[in-house]
Short mmCIF file of C-alpha atoms and ligand atoms in Angstrom, two decimals:
data_model
loop_
_atom_site.label_atom_id
_atom_site.label_comp_id
_atom_site.label_asym_id
_atom_site.label_seq_id
_atom_site.Cartn_x
_atom_site.Cartn_y
_atom_site.Cartn_z
CA MET L 85 -18.80 -24.66 24.78
CA SER L 86 -16.97 -22.41 22.40
CA SER L 87 -16.25 -23.85 19.01
CA LEU L 88 -12.96 -22.13 18.93
CA PRO L 89 -10.00 -23.89 20.14
CA GLU L 90 -8.56 -22.57 23.91
CA THR L 91 -5.16 -23.09 23.26
CA SER L 92 -4.46 -24.12 19.45
CA PRO L 93 -4.34 -21.75 16.53
CA VAL L 94 -7.76 -20.00 15.43
CA THR L 95 -8.01 -21.18 11.47
CA VAL L 96 -10.17 -19.61 8.79
CA PRO L 97 -12.17 -22.27 8.33
CA LEU L 98 -12.90 -22.74 12.23
CA LEU L 99 -13.45 -18.99 12.62
CA VAL L 100 -16.20 -19.50 9.47
CA SER L 101 -18.22 -22.36 11.40
CA SER L 102 -18.14 -20.14 14.81
CA LYS L 103 -20.56 -18.22 13.07
CA GLY L 104 -23.64 -18.49 15.49
CA LYS L 105 -21.90 -20.09 18.38
CA ASP L 106 -19.05 -18.02 19.37
CA ARG L 107 -18.76 -14.43 19.53
CA ILE L 108 -15.45 -13.12 17.92
CA ALA L 109 -12.90 -10.92 19.52
CA MET L 110 -10.85 -8.85 17.36
CA MET L 111 -8.08 -6.06 18.16
CA THR L 112 -5.64 -4.30 16.28
CA ALA L 113 -1.89 -5.09 16.92
CA TYR L 114 1.11 -3.49 15.11
CA ASP L 115 4.20 -4.95 17.50
CA ALA L 116 5.51 -8.45 18.61
CA PRO L 117 5.31 -7.01 22.10
CA THR L 118 1.68 -5.78 22.40
CA ALA L 119 0.63 -8.96 20.30
CA ALA L 120 1.98 -11.45 22.67
CA LEU L 121 -0.06 -10.14 25.25
CA LEU L 122 -3.17 -10.08 23.18
CA ASP L 123 -2.53 -13.28 22.34
CA GLU L 124 -1.83 -14.39 25.76
CA ALA L 125 -5.12 -12.66 26.49
CA GLY L 126 -6.89 -14.68 24.35
CA LEU L 127 -8.01 -12.30 21.45
CA ASP L 128 -9.40 -14.78 18.72
CA VAL L 129 -7.97 -12.37 15.31
CA LEU L 130 -5.38 -9.76 15.10
CA LEU L 131 -5.72 -7.12 12.58
CA VAL L 132 -2.23 -5.42 11.17
CA GLY L 133 -4.48 -2.42 10.55
CA ASP L 134 -3.13 0.25 8.18
CA SER L 135 -4.60 2.34 11.40
CA LEU L 136 -1.16 2.18 12.53
CA ALA L 137 -0.41 5.35 9.83
CA MET L 138 -2.54 7.06 12.65
CA ALA L 139 -1.92 5.28 15.99
CA VAL L 140 1.73 4.34 15.58
CA TYR L 141 2.77 6.95 13.34
CA GLY L 142 0.69 10.05 14.03
CA GLU L 143 -0.82 10.57 10.57
CA PRO L 144 -4.07 12.29 9.98
CA ASN L 145 -5.55 8.78 7.90
CA THR L 146 -4.55 5.61 6.64
CA LEU L 147 -3.55 6.90 3.39
CA SER L 148 0.30 7.13 3.75
CA ALA L 149 1.02 3.26 5.01
CA THR L 150 2.92 1.42 2.62
CA MET L 151 3.22 -2.24 1.53
CA GLU L 152 6.72 -2.14 3.39
CA THR L 153 5.50 -0.56 6.36
CA MET L 154 2.57 -2.67 6.66
CA LEU L 155 4.56 -6.44 6.07
CA ARG L 156 7.39 -4.91 8.87
CA HIS L 157 4.69 -4.51 11.57
CA ALA L 158 2.50 -7.99 10.19
CA ARG L 159 5.94 -9.89 10.45
CA ALA L 160 6.86 -8.98 14.17
CA VAL L 161 2.69 -9.35 15.07
CA SER L 162 2.87 -13.05 13.47
CA ARG L 163 6.09 -14.17 15.10
CA ALA L 164 4.21 -12.89 18.74
CA CYS L 165 1.37 -14.90 18.34
CA ARG L 166 0.73 -18.87 18.96
CA ARG L 167 -3.37 -18.73 18.82
CA ALA L 168 -4.43 -15.68 17.53
CA LEU L 169 -5.37 -15.11 13.47
CA VAL L 170 -3.16 -12.86 12.26
CA VAL L 171 -4.72 -10.50 9.24
CA GLY L 172 -2.55 -8.24 7.58
CA ASP L 173 -4.81 -5.22 5.88
CA MET L 174 -3.72 -4.13 2.54
CA PRO L 175 -2.60 -0.65 2.37
CA PHE L 176 -3.92 1.77 -0.35
CA LEU L 177 -3.45 1.33 -3.66
CA SER L 178 -1.88 -2.19 -3.16
CA TYR L 179 -5.05 -3.55 -4.77
CA GLN L 180 -7.20 -1.21 -6.35
CA THR L 181 -4.89 -0.59 -9.46
CA ASP L 182 -4.77 -4.44 -11.25
CA PRO L 183 -6.08 -7.61 -9.79
CA ARG L 184 -2.60 -9.15 -10.66
CA GLU L 185 -0.62 -6.93 -8.57
CA ALA L 186 -3.48 -7.51 -5.71
CA VAL L 187 -2.68 -11.12 -5.79
CA ALA L 188 1.38 -10.51 -5.57
CA ASN L 189 0.76 -8.10 -2.76
CA ALA L 190 -1.56 -10.24 -0.70
CA GLY L 191 0.78 -13.26 -0.93
CA ARG L 192 3.55 -11.31 0.50
CA PHE L 193 1.57 -11.19 3.55
CA LEU L 194 1.53 -14.50 3.53
CA SER L 195 4.83 -15.64 2.38
CA GLU L 196 7.09 -12.92 3.65
CA ALA L 197 4.81 -11.71 6.90
CA GLY L 198 3.29 -14.76 8.15
CA CYS L 199 -0.66 -13.89 8.38
CA ALA L 200 -3.27 -15.84 7.57
CA ALA L 201 -4.87 -13.71 5.92
CA VAL L 202 -5.46 -10.33 4.01
CA LYS L 203 -8.08 -7.59 4.62
CA VAL L 204 -9.23 -5.16 1.91
CA GLU L 205 -11.50 -2.40 1.96
CA GLY L 206 -14.54 -1.90 -0.40
CA GLY L 207 -17.56 -4.18 -1.79
CA ARG L 208 -18.35 -4.53 -5.63
CA ARG L 209 -16.24 -1.96 -6.82
CA VAL L 210 -13.18 -4.31 -5.44
CA LEU L 211 -14.66 -7.23 -6.66
CA PRO L 212 -11.91 -8.38 -9.34
CA ALA L 213 -8.85 -7.80 -6.61
CA VAL L 214 -11.11 -9.78 -4.34
CA GLU L 215 -11.87 -12.70 -6.88
CA ALA L 216 -8.38 -12.93 -7.76
CA ILE L 217 -6.52 -12.98 -4.12
CA LEU L 218 -8.91 -15.93 -3.55
CA ALA L 219 -8.49 -17.17 -6.68
CA ALA L 220 -4.69 -17.89 -5.10
CA ASP L 221 -6.04 -19.27 -2.06
CA ILE L 222 -5.31 -16.30 0.00
CA PRO L 223 -8.12 -15.87 2.54
CA VAL L 224 -9.70 -12.55 2.31
CA MET L 225 -11.84 -10.49 5.16
CA GLY L 226 -13.92 -7.50 3.74
CA HIS L 227 -14.33 -4.36 5.12
CA ILE L 228 -17.61 -2.08 4.01
CA GLY L 229 -19.45 0.44 5.47
CA LEU L 230 -16.92 3.24 6.26
CA THR L 231 -14.04 2.66 4.83
CA PRO L 232 -11.30 5.29 6.08
CA GLN L 233 -9.21 4.39 2.45
CA SER L 234 -11.78 6.46 0.92
CA VAL L 235 -12.01 9.35 3.25
CA HIS L 236 -11.76 12.22 1.02
CA LYS L 237 -14.57 10.43 -1.37
CA LEU L 238 -16.66 10.36 1.97
CA GLY L 239 -15.71 13.71 3.09
CA GLY L 240 -14.59 12.69 6.37
CA PHE L 241 -14.94 9.52 8.81
CA LYS L 242 -18.95 9.54 9.13
CA VAL L 243 -21.53 6.71 9.99
CA GLN L 244 -22.62 5.20 5.98
CA GLY L 245 -25.76 4.14 5.54
CA ARG L 246 -28.35 5.82 7.19
CA ALA L 247 -29.81 6.80 3.81
CA SER L 248 -32.76 3.72 2.52
CA GLY L 249 -30.22 3.82 -1.06
CA ALA L 250 -27.07 3.51 1.01
CA ALA L 251 -27.85 1.14 3.16
CA GLU L 252 -29.17 -0.76 -0.06
CA GLU L 253 -25.71 -0.19 -1.21
CA ILE L 254 -23.90 -1.91 1.92
CA ARG L 255 -26.26 -4.85 1.49
CA GLN L 256 -25.58 -5.42 -1.77
CA ASP L 257 -21.92 -5.20 -1.02
CA ALA L 258 -22.12 -7.81 1.78
CA ARG L 259 -23.77 -10.25 -0.01
CA ALA L 260 -21.31 -9.72 -3.06
CA LEU L 261 -18.49 -10.57 -0.87
CA ALA L 262 -20.14 -13.59 0.69
CA ASP L 263 -20.99 -14.92 -2.09
CA ALA L 264 -17.04 -14.49 -3.59
CA GLY L 265 -16.09 -16.17 -0.61
CA CYS L 266 -14.79 -14.06 2.01
CA PHE L 267 -14.43 -15.78 5.01
CA SER L 268 -15.40 -12.42 7.18
CA ILE L 269 -16.80 -8.93 6.55
CA VAL L 270 -16.11 -5.94 8.95
CA LEU L 271 -18.80 -3.62 8.96
CA GLU L 272 -17.30 -0.22 9.96
CA CYS L 273 -19.60 2.65 11.44
CA VAL L 274 -23.35 1.98 10.16
CA PRO L 275 -26.60 2.05 12.01
CA GLU L 276 -27.22 -1.18 14.07
CA GLY L 277 -30.15 -2.34 12.42
CA LEU L 278 -28.65 -2.73 8.98
CA ALA L 279 -25.82 -4.49 10.80
CA ALA L 280 -27.92 -6.76 12.26
CA GLU L 281 -29.82 -7.23 8.78
CA ILE L 282 -26.56 -8.34 7.41
CA THR L 283 -25.36 -10.55 9.61
CA GLU L 284 -28.69 -12.49 9.52
CA GLN L 285 -28.45 -12.71 5.71
CA VAL L 286 -24.53 -13.59 5.18
CA ALA L 287 -23.13 -16.86 5.77
CA VAL L 288 -19.81 -15.91 7.02
CA PRO L 289 -19.19 -13.68 10.53
CA THR L 290 -19.57 -10.30 10.35
CA ILE L 291 -16.94 -8.14 12.75
CA GLY L 292 -18.71 -4.73 14.01
CA ILE L 293 -16.53 -1.55 14.55
CA GLY L 294 -19.49 0.84 15.29
CA ALA L 295 -22.06 -1.14 14.25
CA GLY L 296 -23.66 -2.04 17.35
CA PRO L 297 -23.61 -5.35 18.98
CA HIS L 298 -25.56 -7.48 16.85
CA CYS L 299 -22.29 -8.56 14.83
CA ASP L 300 -20.50 -11.94 15.24
CA GLY L 301 -17.90 -10.30 16.55
CA GLN L 302 -16.58 -6.66 17.61
CA VAL L 303 -12.79 -5.19 16.61
CA LEU L 304 -11.15 -1.93 18.34
CA VAL L 305 -7.94 -0.53 17.98
CA PHE L 306 -5.75 -1.56 20.62
CA HIS L 307 -4.38 2.52 21.26
CA ASP L 308 -7.94 3.16 21.89
CA VAL L 309 -8.84 0.43 24.05
CA VAL L 310 -6.12 1.25 26.46
CA GLY L 311 -6.16 4.71 26.51
CA LEU L 312 -2.72 5.96 24.25
CA THR L 313 -5.26 7.48 21.74
CA ARG L 314 -4.69 11.41 22.51
CA ASP L 315 -7.41 13.17 20.26
CA LEU L 316 -10.13 11.46 18.79
CA ARG L 317 -12.38 9.70 20.69
CA PRO L 318 -15.16 7.95 18.29
CA LYS L 319 -18.75 7.27 20.13
CA PHE L 320 -18.25 3.55 19.64
CA VAL L 321 -14.61 3.03 21.92
CA ARG L 322 -14.87 1.54 24.77
CA ARG L 323 -11.46 2.21 27.25
CA TYR L 324 -10.64 -0.50 29.32
CA ALA L 325 -7.35 1.51 30.46
CA ASP L 326 -5.26 4.40 30.84
CA LEU L 327 -1.82 3.57 29.57
CA SER L 328 -1.39 7.33 28.67
CA GLY L 329 -1.69 8.44 32.71
CA THR L 330 0.79 5.08 33.24
CA ILE L 331 3.23 5.93 30.98
CA ARG L 332 2.90 10.01 31.70
CA ASP L 333 3.20 9.07 35.81
CA ALA L 334 6.02 6.61 34.65
CA ALA L 335 8.30 9.10 32.86
CA ARG L 336 7.88 11.62 35.04
CA ALA L 337 9.30 9.76 37.98
CA TYR L 338 11.95 8.33 35.48
CA ALA L 339 13.06 11.89 35.28
CA LYS L 340 12.58 12.94 38.82
CA ASP L 341 15.04 10.43 39.69
CA VAL L 342 17.66 11.03 37.40
CA ARG L 343 17.25 14.48 38.31
CA ASP L 344 17.65 14.18 41.67
CA GLY L 345 20.22 11.56 41.43
CA SER L 346 18.54 8.63 43.23
CA PHE L 347 18.81 6.88 40.14
CA PRO L 348 20.68 4.25 39.28
CA ASN L 349 21.63 2.94 42.84
CA ALA L 350 24.10 0.66 43.86
CA GLN L 351 22.01 -2.28 42.75
CA GLU L 352 21.65 -0.68 39.99
CA SER L 353 25.53 -0.42 38.82
CA PHE L 354 28.54 -2.47 38.11
CA SER L 355 31.40 -2.35 40.89
CA ASP L 356 34.86 -2.45 39.72
CA SER L 357 35.21 -6.33 41.39
CA SER L 358 34.44 -8.99 38.60
CA LYS L 359 32.00 -11.11 40.85
CA PRO L 360 30.39 -13.82 38.09
CA ALA L 361 26.74 -13.23 39.19
CA LEU L 362 27.68 -9.42 38.14
CA ARG L 363 29.27 -10.17 34.66
CA ARG L 364 25.74 -10.87 33.41
CA ILE L 365 24.32 -7.90 32.26
CA TYR L 366 20.19 -9.09 31.40
O1 KIV A 17 -6.98 -0.47 10.10
C1 KIV A 17 -7.34 -0.96 10.53
O2 KIV A 17 -7.52 -0.91 12.15
C2 KIV A 17 -9.27 -1.39 10.26
C3 KIV A 17 -9.57 -1.74 11.79
C4 KIV A 17 -10.83 -0.31 12.37
C5 KIV A 17 -11.06 -2.70 11.11
O3 KIV A 17 -9.47 -1.54 9.28
#
């Protein structure tokens, strides 16, 4: 039987105790209507990822996401959710410069945006910030392997941890984050064997993206899942819908109806008489 609640909110302690019992289904969400649908569909965790810079704003990487943008989207997602745990992604330079600033910024995701937790990229190198945020009782999700905010240092979006030295660094990062008190750890683009080992070794759930089937949960970017991503199609993405086609067809049909005069028709227009039923606009 599932250890996560069916209708009541998924909390951080429930998620931690689900390890070894439930597989955690997580997806990104950036706006209220989408978040409401994903929440209704039973996603356990919704991540307001800084990937919104790419998926929503069309940027080439995540580095331009700001605190203000992240908070605005995170608030929209939180307001729409009844059950899913909402995690706010801390953007580039909101936690790397100073642990005190990291705590203040992390706190804003809870107090202003209604999130239950934040996500931070990096392992031991960001431990001072992670520890400071945790000391303020703000739950932290770690994120190691391919950390997109390090795209320029890494030389692109590439699989990490293939060489034995690099794999050991990632293992040590995972242990350090779990020991510090992170409630879960995202493993992005690492070999499946390494992800399996880490999942075995740490007491908190691992959430994979391009990390194979042995993690405790999986996360994908919403736009990739529903076929709204135009150019990049990473190997690890499974596409469950083709919304690009659906939206293009709907837009073409609308434009045709406008041009040939078949939209709007009489039912879609207001008459001059003031019948009560017609006074309601929505
Ligand atoms: O920003 C994001 O969407 C992420 C996930 C891909 C894990 O960090």
